[in-house]
Amino acid sequence: MAISRSELARQLRGHVELLASGGVRELGINTKAAMAAKPKKDSTPSARKTTPAKRPAAAPKSKPTQAGFKPVIVPSVALQELKAFDSKKSNELQPVAEAVRVCANCKLCETRTQTVFGTGDPRSPLMVLGEAPGGDEDVKGLPFVGRSGKLLTDIIEKGMKYKREHVYIANVVKCRPPHNRNPEPEEIEACRSYLERQIEIINPKVILAVGLFPAQWMTGKKIAIGKLRGEVHEVNGRKIICTYHPAYVLRNYTVETRKKVHADVMLAVDILGSGPLVS
Ligand code: URA
Ligand code: SF4
């Protein structure tokens, strides 16, 4: 008997959730077997026996690495995006995104749904640097797509009057810390070389560090965000501007906080000028 698409989707979701609860992190899809298994309208039981369906490929099990972690390894959204760009910088970023995709340098590799490498135009003179993926980012494979992301987009588009897709956006840590806890110092260190390569390749004129961890990462100063914001730092010939994290702004949604963030982002606009960031 035929079942509706919504019922099929419901059953499939249940099946996938069951596999996930059993530790399966990746599904192999055998399209030939799936096609062979598709019942034809006029097929009789005996006719079906003559077209044996191959067993679908078993889901690959994650193996412990040298460091003892069992990484979740799935396709990378960032890699697909970079392939579509086809510029020199996007070509150079691809092996870095691939290294991140399979990375098992810290324990966050075991609990991620997928890695969140970065998004946007690698030719941009402006890079926005956040802390780590949250729940929404972990599901979508893209940075700043949840509630904080909505505010960040408004800051870029309504405040700075740039297009979000003209900005390159990434995080200090590429995998979600469970329950959105802070990234640990050893996780930040384990992930350091990827961000270093991203910055080297993109070579942005200005980096806007949103939140304490990116602000400290960029400036190397272990002091409060309130002390780091409000000025332009110069690091390796690059301009670094620090401001509050959008999640902090949402929690402290006062005129004072929003004025400070606005003043900070306008420091970047003063350097970069108004108008399209990428032509
Ligand atoms: N917060 C961050 O710092 N980064 C994201 O990508 C999302 C939320
Ligand atoms: Fe690797 Fe960074 Fe993910 Fe840790 S957070 S597993 S270092 S990509």
XYZ file of C-alpha atoms and ligand atoms in Angstrom:
295
model
C 0.000 0.000 0.000
C 1.324 3.459 -0.908
C 2.102 5.768 1.987
C 1.990 9.551 1.941
C 5.152 11.641 1.678
C 4.604 13.088 5.149
C 4.239 9.609 6.659
C 7.368 8.478 4.810
C 9.214 11.527 6.147
C 7.979 10.802 9.685
C 9.121 7.182 9.527
C 12.448 8.166 8.038
C 13.034 10.764 10.755
C 12.286 8.169 13.423
C 14.647 5.713 11.787
C 17.469 8.254 11.567
C 16.950 9.334 15.179
C 17.145 5.718 16.262
C 20.400 5.224 14.373
C 21.773 8.471 15.828
C 20.895 7.383 19.363
C 22.876 4.231 18.666
C 25.929 6.299 17.760
C 25.612 6.223 13.950
C 26.860 9.534 12.588
C 26.930 8.948 8.852
C 24.659 7.105 6.432
C 25.828 5.507 3.227
C 23.273 5.733 0.421
C 23.288 2.999 -2.193
C 21.199 4.555 -4.961
C 21.258 1.417 -7.143
C 19.879 -0.665 -4.291
C 17.310 2.028 -3.520
C 16.129 2.010 -7.148
C 16.056 -1.806 -7.261
C 14.038 -1.887 -4.052
C 11.433 0.544 -5.444
C 8.248 -1.498 -6.021
C 6.697 -1.187 -9.465
C 2.951 -0.603 -9.670
C 2.226 -3.912 -11.411
C 4.839 -5.982 -9.632
C 3.699 -9.305 -8.240
C 5.495 -10.964 -5.324
C 7.173 -13.418 -7.708
C 8.226 -10.662 -10.091
C 9.788 -8.800 -7.187
C 11.786 -11.876 -6.241
C 13.510 -11.766 -9.632
C 14.934 -8.299 -8.935
C 16.795 -8.836 -5.686
C 17.591 -5.632 -3.875
C 21.175 -5.321 -2.767
C 21.634 -4.535 0.892
C 22.348 -0.816 1.293
C 25.950 -0.076 2.219
C 26.415 -0.152 5.968
C 26.919 3.204 7.631
C 30.642 3.689 8.137
C 31.532 3.498 11.807
C 33.768 6.199 13.180
C 37.058 4.835 14.372
C 39.155 6.148 17.218
C 42.041 8.259 15.936
C 45.564 8.450 17.278
C 44.384 10.989 19.831
C 41.670 8.500 20.853
C 38.734 10.528 19.537
C 35.974 9.131 17.344
C 35.288 11.950 14.896
C 31.979 12.589 13.162
C 32.877 12.932 9.489
C 30.195 14.146 7.084
C 30.154 16.381 3.976
C 31.042 20.044 4.497
C 28.640 22.873 3.585
C 31.571 25.310 3.456
C 33.434 23.147 0.983
C 30.418 23.123 -1.358
C 30.113 26.892 -1.040
C 33.822 27.398 -1.748
C 33.680 25.183 -4.828
C 30.842 27.329 -6.191
C 32.899 30.518 -5.734
C 35.786 29.583 -8.012
C 38.202 32.379 -7.063
C 41.895 32.074 -6.138
C 41.183 32.503 -2.439
C 38.271 30.064 -2.429
C 40.512 27.499 -4.147
C 43.165 27.995 -1.472
C 40.617 27.673 1.316
C 39.259 24.332 0.078
C 42.047 22.113 1.470
C 41.735 23.927 4.809
C 37.973 23.295 4.901
C 38.659 19.663 3.983
C 41.170 19.343 6.845
C 38.563 20.773 9.220
C 35.875 18.430 7.846
C 37.846 15.376 8.954
C 39.547 16.994 11.971
C 39.883 15.006 15.182
C 42.268 17.336 17.030
C 40.001 17.833 20.011
C 37.053 16.135 21.701
C 34.513 18.432 20.025
C 34.880 16.216 16.924
C 32.865 13.518 18.696
C 29.779 15.582 19.514
C 29.507 17.806 16.420
C 26.788 17.193 13.843
C 29.162 18.734 11.316
C 31.987 21.255 11.196
C 31.297 24.967 10.701
C 34.235 26.293 8.719
C 32.994 29.693 7.540
C 30.810 31.432 4.994
C 30.735 34.456 2.735
C 33.019 35.986 0.154
C 36.681 35.069 0.698
C 37.692 38.211 -1.260
C 36.084 40.438 1.393
C 38.189 43.107 3.131
C 36.049 42.469 6.230
C 36.060 39.322 8.294
C 33.696 38.849 11.222
C 35.009 36.455 13.802
C 32.718 34.768 16.305
C 33.322 32.302 19.072
C 32.007 28.835 18.208
C 28.984 27.304 16.475
C 25.787 27.059 18.507
C 22.948 24.573 18.052
C 21.542 26.112 14.860
C 24.988 26.444 13.301
C 25.843 22.830 14.171
C 22.683 21.701 12.353
C 23.112 23.933 9.293
C 26.901 23.832 8.974
C 27.054 27.632 8.670
C 28.108 30.307 11.180
C 25.670 32.799 12.697
C 22.383 31.416 11.409
C 20.466 31.399 14.721
C 19.151 34.258 16.881
C 22.608 35.816 17.337
C 23.100 35.473 13.609
C 19.923 37.404 12.886
C 21.205 40.280 15.031
C 24.652 40.082 13.427
C 23.031 40.278 9.976
C 21.087 43.378 11.075
C 24.288 44.956 12.413
C 26.032 44.326 9.069
C 23.129 45.265 6.814
C 21.194 47.949 8.728
C 24.062 49.354 10.800
C 27.090 49.119 8.512
C 25.011 49.103 5.302
C 26.971 46.221 3.797
C 25.601 43.016 2.333
C 26.083 40.018 4.619
C 27.233 37.870 1.698
C 30.047 40.370 1.018
C 31.526 39.686 4.454
C 33.488 36.562 5.347
C 32.240 35.077 8.620
C 33.991 32.422 10.709
C 34.516 31.300 14.293
C 37.534 30.698 16.531
C 36.415 27.102 17.090
C 34.899 25.121 14.213
C 32.836 22.553 16.134
C 30.033 23.170 18.598
C 30.882 22.895 22.290
C 28.144 20.699 23.842
C 25.293 22.582 25.536
C 26.838 25.802 24.188
C 29.445 25.879 26.927
C 32.503 28.067 26.439
C 35.271 26.555 24.335
C 38.101 25.293 26.532
C 41.632 26.697 26.131
C 42.937 23.401 24.689
C 40.080 23.334 22.143
C 40.917 26.881 21.040
C 44.592 25.883 20.698
C 43.743 22.672 18.819
C 41.747 24.725 16.307
C 44.216 27.642 16.061
C 46.028 26.704 12.840
C 42.799 26.586 10.794
C 41.872 30.155 11.672
C 45.458 31.280 11.116
C 45.324 29.827 7.574
C 41.875 31.350 6.934
C 43.138 34.811 7.910
C 46.341 34.360 5.900
C 44.436 33.357 2.741
C 41.547 35.831 3.020
C 43.932 38.590 4.149
C 41.155 40.919 5.325
C 41.933 44.576 5.998
C 39.685 44.602 9.057
C 38.641 41.866 11.454
C 35.621 42.483 13.639
C 35.944 40.203 16.649
C 32.583 39.685 18.326
C 32.807 38.483 21.903
C 35.531 37.793 24.430
C 37.168 34.699 22.902
C 37.674 36.111 19.398
C 38.737 39.476 20.862
C 41.384 37.802 23.039
C 42.435 35.463 20.206
C 43.010 38.385 17.842
C 44.698 40.815 20.222
C 46.521 38.285 22.387
C 45.400 40.336 25.396
C 43.708 38.412 28.183
C 41.559 41.289 29.372
C 37.817 42.033 29.514
C 35.889 42.732 26.326
C 34.806 46.075 27.807
C 38.480 47.063 27.812
C 39.227 45.722 24.327
C 36.307 47.374 22.544
C 36.062 51.007 21.500
C 39.387 51.284 19.663
C 41.239 49.984 16.627
C 44.010 47.503 17.448
C 46.806 46.925 14.969
C 48.034 43.310 14.764
C 50.461 42.202 12.036
C 49.457 45.191 9.933
C 45.794 44.355 10.227
C 43.083 46.417 11.925
C 41.258 44.583 14.673
C 38.049 45.903 16.167
C 36.473 44.172 19.140
C 32.887 44.431 20.252
C 30.269 42.625 22.321
C 28.890 39.299 21.098
C 25.357 39.525 19.623
C 24.170 36.982 22.237
C 25.365 39.379 24.964
C 23.565 42.254 23.234
C 20.360 40.189 23.151
C 20.682 39.474 26.871
C 21.468 43.121 27.683
C 19.296 44.850 25.145
C 19.830 48.393 26.383
C 20.346 51.606 24.422
C 23.784 51.887 26.032
C 24.994 48.464 24.865
C 23.597 48.951 21.369
C 25.219 52.400 21.095
C 28.583 50.903 22.025
C 28.272 48.149 19.391
C 27.218 50.722 16.812
C 30.213 52.927 17.638
C 32.530 49.882 17.352
C 31.234 48.723 13.972
C 31.380 52.279 12.627
C 35.132 52.202 13.317
C 35.275 49.440 10.695
C 33.113 51.437 8.261
C 35.436 54.442 8.731
C 38.352 52.288 7.567
C 36.585 50.373 4.795
C 34.335 53.130 3.472
C 30.701 52.795 2.504
C 29.349 50.884 -0.448
C 29.865 47.351 -1.759
C 32.726 45.501 -0.066
C 33.309 43.226 -3.026
C 32.946 44.291 -6.638
N 27.790 32.470 18.131
C 29.037 32.461 17.616
O 29.979 32.948 18.210
N 29.202 31.914 16.427
C 28.200 31.400 15.707
O 28.451 30.925 14.614
C 26.910 31.426 16.269
C 26.732 31.964 17.476
Fe 39.202 20.046 15.034
Fe 38.634 22.534 15.714
Fe 36.680 20.757 15.537
Fe 38.422 20.586 17.526
S 36.978 22.272 17.169
S 37.742 18.906 16.245
S 40.305 21.290 16.535
S 37.962 21.489 13.850
